GROMACS .gro file of N, CA and C in nm:
model
  222
    1UNK      N    1   0.130   1.590   0.807
    1UNK     CA    2   0.031   1.488   0.839
    1UNK      C    3   0.087   1.351   0.804
    2UNK      N    4   0.076   1.259   0.897
    2UNK     CA    5   0.124   1.123   0.876
    2UNK      C    6   0.020   1.041   0.799
    3UNK      N    7   0.066   0.967   0.701
    3UNK     CA    8  -0.024   0.884   0.620
    3UNK      C    9  -0.010   0.738   0.662
    4UNK      N   10  -0.117   0.663   0.648
    4UNK     CA   11  -0.112   0.520   0.677
    4UNK      C   12  -0.020   0.451   0.577
    5UNK      N   13  -0.034   0.483   0.450
    5UNK     CA   14   0.056   0.438   0.344
    5UNK      C   15   0.099   0.562   0.267
    6UNK      N   16   0.229   0.583   0.259
    6UNK     CA   17   0.282   0.699   0.188
    6UNK      C   18   0.318   0.658   0.046
    7UNK      N   19   0.233   0.687  -0.053
    7UNK     CA   20   0.261   0.643  -0.190
    7UNK      C   21   0.382   0.713  -0.252
    8UNK      N   22   0.434   0.818  -0.189
    8UNK     CA   23   0.551   0.886  -0.241
    8UNK      C   24   0.681   0.819  -0.201
    9UNK      N   25   0.674   0.721  -0.112
    9UNK     CA   26   0.795   0.651  -0.070
    9UNK      C   27   0.848   0.566  -0.187
   10UNK      N   28   0.980   0.564  -0.207
   10UNK     CA   29   1.037   0.489  -0.321
   10UNK      C   30   1.007   0.339  -0.319
   11UNK      N   31   0.977   0.284  -0.202
   11UNK     CA   32   0.947   0.141  -0.192
   11UNK      C   33   0.826   0.103  -0.277
   12UNK      N   34   0.729   0.193  -0.291
   12UNK     CA   35   0.605   0.163  -0.363
   12UNK      C   36   0.612   0.193  -0.512
   13UNK      N   37   0.724   0.236  -0.564
   13UNK     CA   38   0.734   0.269  -0.707
   13UNK      C   39   0.714   0.150  -0.800
   14UNK      N   40   0.779   0.034  -0.774
   14UNK     CA   41   0.759  -0.079  -0.867
   14UNK      C   42   0.615  -0.133  -0.860
   15UNK      N   43   0.559  -0.160  -0.975
   15UNK     CA   44   0.422  -0.211  -0.981
   15UNK      C   45   0.410  -0.345  -0.911
   16UNK      N   46   0.510  -0.431  -0.924
   16UNK     CA   47   0.501  -0.565  -0.866
   16UNK      C   48   0.492  -0.559  -0.713
   17UNK      N   49   0.554  -0.460  -0.651
   17UNK     CA   50   0.547  -0.446  -0.506
   17UNK      C   51   0.404  -0.408  -0.466
   18UNK      N   52   0.346  -0.315  -0.538
   18UNK     CA   53   0.209  -0.272  -0.506
   18UNK      C   54   0.110  -0.384  -0.529
   19UNK      N   55   0.128  -0.459  -0.637
   19UNK     CA   56   0.039  -0.572  -0.664
   19UNK      C   57   0.053  -0.681  -0.559
   20UNK      N   58   0.176  -0.707  -0.514
   20UNK     CA   59   0.199  -0.809  -0.413
   20UNK      C   60   0.134  -0.771  -0.280
   21UNK      N   61   0.142  -0.645  -0.242
   21UNK     CA   62   0.079  -0.599  -0.118
   21UNK      C   63  -0.072  -0.613  -0.127
   22UNK      N   64  -0.129  -0.570  -0.239
   22UNK     CA   65  -0.275  -0.579  -0.256
   22UNK      C   66  -0.320  -0.726  -0.259
   23UNK      N   67  -0.244  -0.811  -0.327
   23UNK     CA   68  -0.280  -0.953  -0.333
   23UNK      C   69  -0.270  -1.019  -0.196
   24UNK      N   70  -0.171  -0.980  -0.118
   24UNK     CA   71  -0.156  -1.036   0.017
   24UNK      C   72  -0.274  -0.998   0.105
   25UNK      N   73  -0.316  -0.874   0.097
   25UNK     CA   74  -0.433  -0.830   0.174
   25UNK      C   75  -0.559  -0.904   0.129
   26UNK      N   76  -0.575  -0.918  -0.001
   26UNK     CA   77  -0.693  -0.989  -0.052
   26UNK      C   78  -0.690  -1.137  -0.011
   27UNK      N   79  -0.573  -1.198  -0.015
   27UNK     CA   80  -0.557  -1.338   0.026
   27UNK      C   81  -0.595  -1.355   0.172
   28UNK      N   82  -0.548  -1.264   0.258
   28UNK     CA   83  -0.580  -1.277   0.400
   28UNK      C   84  -0.729  -1.251   0.425
   29UNK      N   85  -0.789  -1.162   0.350
   29UNK     CA   86  -0.933  -1.140   0.361
   29UNK      C   87  -1.009  -1.268   0.327
   30UNK      N   88  -0.967  -1.335   0.220
   30UNK     CA   89  -1.033  -1.460   0.179
   30UNK      C   90  -1.017  -1.568   0.285
   31UNK      N   91  -0.901  -1.577   0.347
   31UNK     CA   92  -0.880  -1.676   0.452
   31UNK      C   93  -0.973  -1.650   0.570
   32UNK      N   94  -0.983  -1.526   0.612
   32UNK     CA   95  -1.069  -1.493   0.725
   32UNK      C   96  -1.216  -1.523   0.694
   33UNK      N   97  -1.261  -1.485   0.575
   33UNK     CA   98  -1.400  -1.511   0.539
   33UNK      C   99  -1.427  -1.661   0.521
   34UNK      N  100  -1.332  -1.734   0.467
   34UNK     CA  101  -1.347  -1.879   0.450
   34UNK      C  102  -1.360  -1.949   0.585
   35UNK      N  103  -1.287  -1.900   0.684
   35UNK     CA  104  -1.292  -1.961   0.818
   35UNK      C  105  -1.411  -1.913   0.900
   36UNK      N  106  -1.496  -1.830   0.842
   36UNK     CA  107  -1.616  -1.786   0.911
   36UNK      C  108  -1.595  -1.670   1.006
   37UNK      N  109  -1.480  -1.609   1.002
   37UNK     CA  110  -1.451  -1.494   1.089
   37UNK      C  111  -1.497  -1.367   1.018
   38UNK      N  112  -1.625  -1.336   1.034
   38UNK     CA  113  -1.684  -1.225   0.960
   38UNK      C  114  -1.630  -1.089   1.004
   39UNK      N  115  -1.605  -1.070   1.133
   39UNK     CA  116  -1.555  -0.941   1.180
   39UNK      C  117  -1.415  -0.916   1.124
   40UNK      N  118  -1.325  -1.014   1.138
   40UNK     CA  119  -1.190  -0.999   1.083
   40UNK      C  120  -1.193  -0.992   0.931
   41UNK      N  121  -1.284  -1.067   0.870
   41UNK     CA  122  -1.296  -1.061   0.724
   41UNK      C  123  -1.336  -0.923   0.675
   42UNK      N  124  -1.432  -0.862   0.743
   42UNK     CA  125  -1.475  -0.728   0.704
   42UNK      C  126  -1.367  -0.624   0.733
   43UNK      N  127  -1.294  -0.643   0.843
   43UNK     CA  128  -1.185  -0.552   0.876
   43UNK      C  129  -1.077  -0.558   0.767
   44UNK      N  130  -1.038  -0.678   0.729
   44UNK     CA  131  -0.936  -0.691   0.624
   44UNK      C  132  -0.990  -0.654   0.487
   45UNK      N  133  -1.120  -0.666   0.465
   45UNK     CA  134  -1.178  -0.619   0.341
   45UNK      C  135  -1.165  -0.467   0.331
   46UNK      N  136  -1.185  -0.398   0.443
   46UNK     CA  137  -1.167  -0.252   0.445
   46UNK      C  138  -1.021  -0.216   0.420
   47UNK      N  139  -0.929  -0.289   0.482
   47UNK     CA  140  -0.786  -0.264   0.460
   47UNK      C  141  -0.750  -0.290   0.315
   48UNK      N  142  -0.800  -0.399   0.259
   48UNK     CA  143  -0.773  -0.432   0.119
   48UNK      C  144  -0.825  -0.323   0.026
   49UNK      N  145  -0.944  -0.275   0.053
   49UNK     CA  146  -1.002  -0.168  -0.029
   49UNK      C  147  -0.917  -0.042  -0.022
   50UNK      N  148  -0.872  -0.007   0.097
   50UNK     CA  149  -0.786   0.110   0.114
   50UNK      C  150  -0.655   0.093   0.038
   51UNK      N  151  -0.593  -0.023   0.052
   51UNK     CA  152  -0.464  -0.050  -0.015
   51UNK      C  153  -0.480  -0.044  -0.166
   52UNK      N  154  -0.585  -0.105  -0.219
   52UNK     CA  155  -0.607  -0.103  -0.364
   52UNK      C  156  -0.629   0.040  -0.413
   53UNK      N  157  -0.706   0.116  -0.339
   53UNK     CA  158  -0.730   0.256  -0.380
   53UNK      C  159  -0.602   0.338  -0.378
   54UNK      N  160  -0.527   0.329  -0.269
   54UNK     CA  161  -0.408   0.413  -0.253
   54UNK      C  162  -0.294   0.369  -0.345
   55UNK      N  163  -0.271   0.237  -0.355
   55UNK     CA  164  -0.153   0.190  -0.428
   55UNK      C  165  -0.179   0.156  -0.575
   56UNK      N  166  -0.304   0.138  -0.615
   56UNK     CA  167  -0.329   0.100  -0.753
   56UNK      C  168  -0.416   0.200  -0.828
   57UNK      N  169  -0.528   0.237  -0.772
   57UNK     CA  170  -0.623   0.320  -0.846
   57UNK      C  171  -0.579   0.466  -0.850
   58UNK      N  172  -0.549   0.524  -0.732
   58UNK     CA  173  -0.515   0.666  -0.724
   58UNK      C  174  -0.365   0.689  -0.711
   59UNK      N  175  -0.283   0.593  -0.748
   59UNK     CA  176  -0.138   0.604  -0.733
   59UNK      C  177  -0.082   0.708  -0.829
   60UNK      N  178  -0.028   0.815  -0.774
   60UNK     CA  179   0.032   0.922  -0.853
   60UNK      C  180   0.143   0.985  -0.768
   61UNK      N  181   0.259   0.918  -0.759
   61UNK     CA  182   0.363   0.969  -0.669
   61UNK      C  183   0.427   1.096  -0.722
   62UNK      N  184   0.483   1.172  -0.630
   62UNK     CA  185   0.557   1.291  -0.668
   62UNK      C  186   0.689   1.248  -0.730
   63UNK      N  187   0.736   1.326  -0.824
   63UNK     CA  188   0.867   1.298  -0.883
   63UNK      C  189   0.974   1.325  -0.778
   64UNK      N  190   1.080   1.243  -0.775
   64UNK     CA  191   1.185   1.269  -0.678
   64UNK      C  192   1.253   1.402  -0.705
   65UNK      N  193   1.277   1.475  -0.600
   65UNK     CA  194   1.338   1.606  -0.613
   65UNK      C  195   1.489   1.592  -0.634
   66UNK      N  196   1.544   1.665  -0.730
   66UNK     CA  197   1.690   1.659  -0.748
   66UNK      C  198   1.759   1.727  -0.631
   67UNK      N  199   1.880   1.683  -0.597
   67UNK     CA  200   1.950   1.747  -0.485
   67UNK      C  201   1.985   1.892  -0.516
   68UNK      N  202   1.985   1.972  -0.414
   68UNK     CA  203   2.020   2.113  -0.432
   68UNK      C  204   2.172   2.123  -0.457
   69UNK      N  205   2.215   2.226  -0.528
   69UNK     CA  206   2.358   2.237  -0.562
   69UNK      C  207   2.450   2.244  -0.441
   70UNK      N  208   2.404   2.300  -0.331
   70UNK     CA  209   2.491   2.312  -0.214
   70UNK      C  210   2.488   2.190  -0.123
   71UNK      N  211   2.405   2.089  -0.156
   71UNK     CA  212   2.398   1.968  -0.076
   71UNK      C  213   2.467   1.853  -0.150
   72UNK      N  214   2.537   1.768  -0.079
   72UNK     CA  215   2.599   1.652  -0.146
   72UNK      C  216   2.492   1.550  -0.184
   73UNK      N  217   2.513   1.483  -0.295
   73UNK     CA  218   2.419   1.380  -0.340
   73UNK      C  219   2.435   1.257  -0.254
   74UNK      N  220   2.322   1.191  -0.223
   74UNK     CA  221   2.330   1.069  -0.143
   74UNK      C  222   2.290   0.950  -0.223
   0.00000   0.00000   0.00000
């Protein structure tokens, strides 16, 4: 099953990356609401809520699997 955001990807491991993504979504939500664009504001509010839940609240990535003995390490 394909995920919208895959929290197991190594890109999301550092906390600062996850915080920056959540802050960017929140910033864009604020811009849309400030400009009176309620539909886009609510859409980005939903995206922001999803991002915060997936990357901050429920973030529990799988440990990276060690390479098998018969496979070369990359």
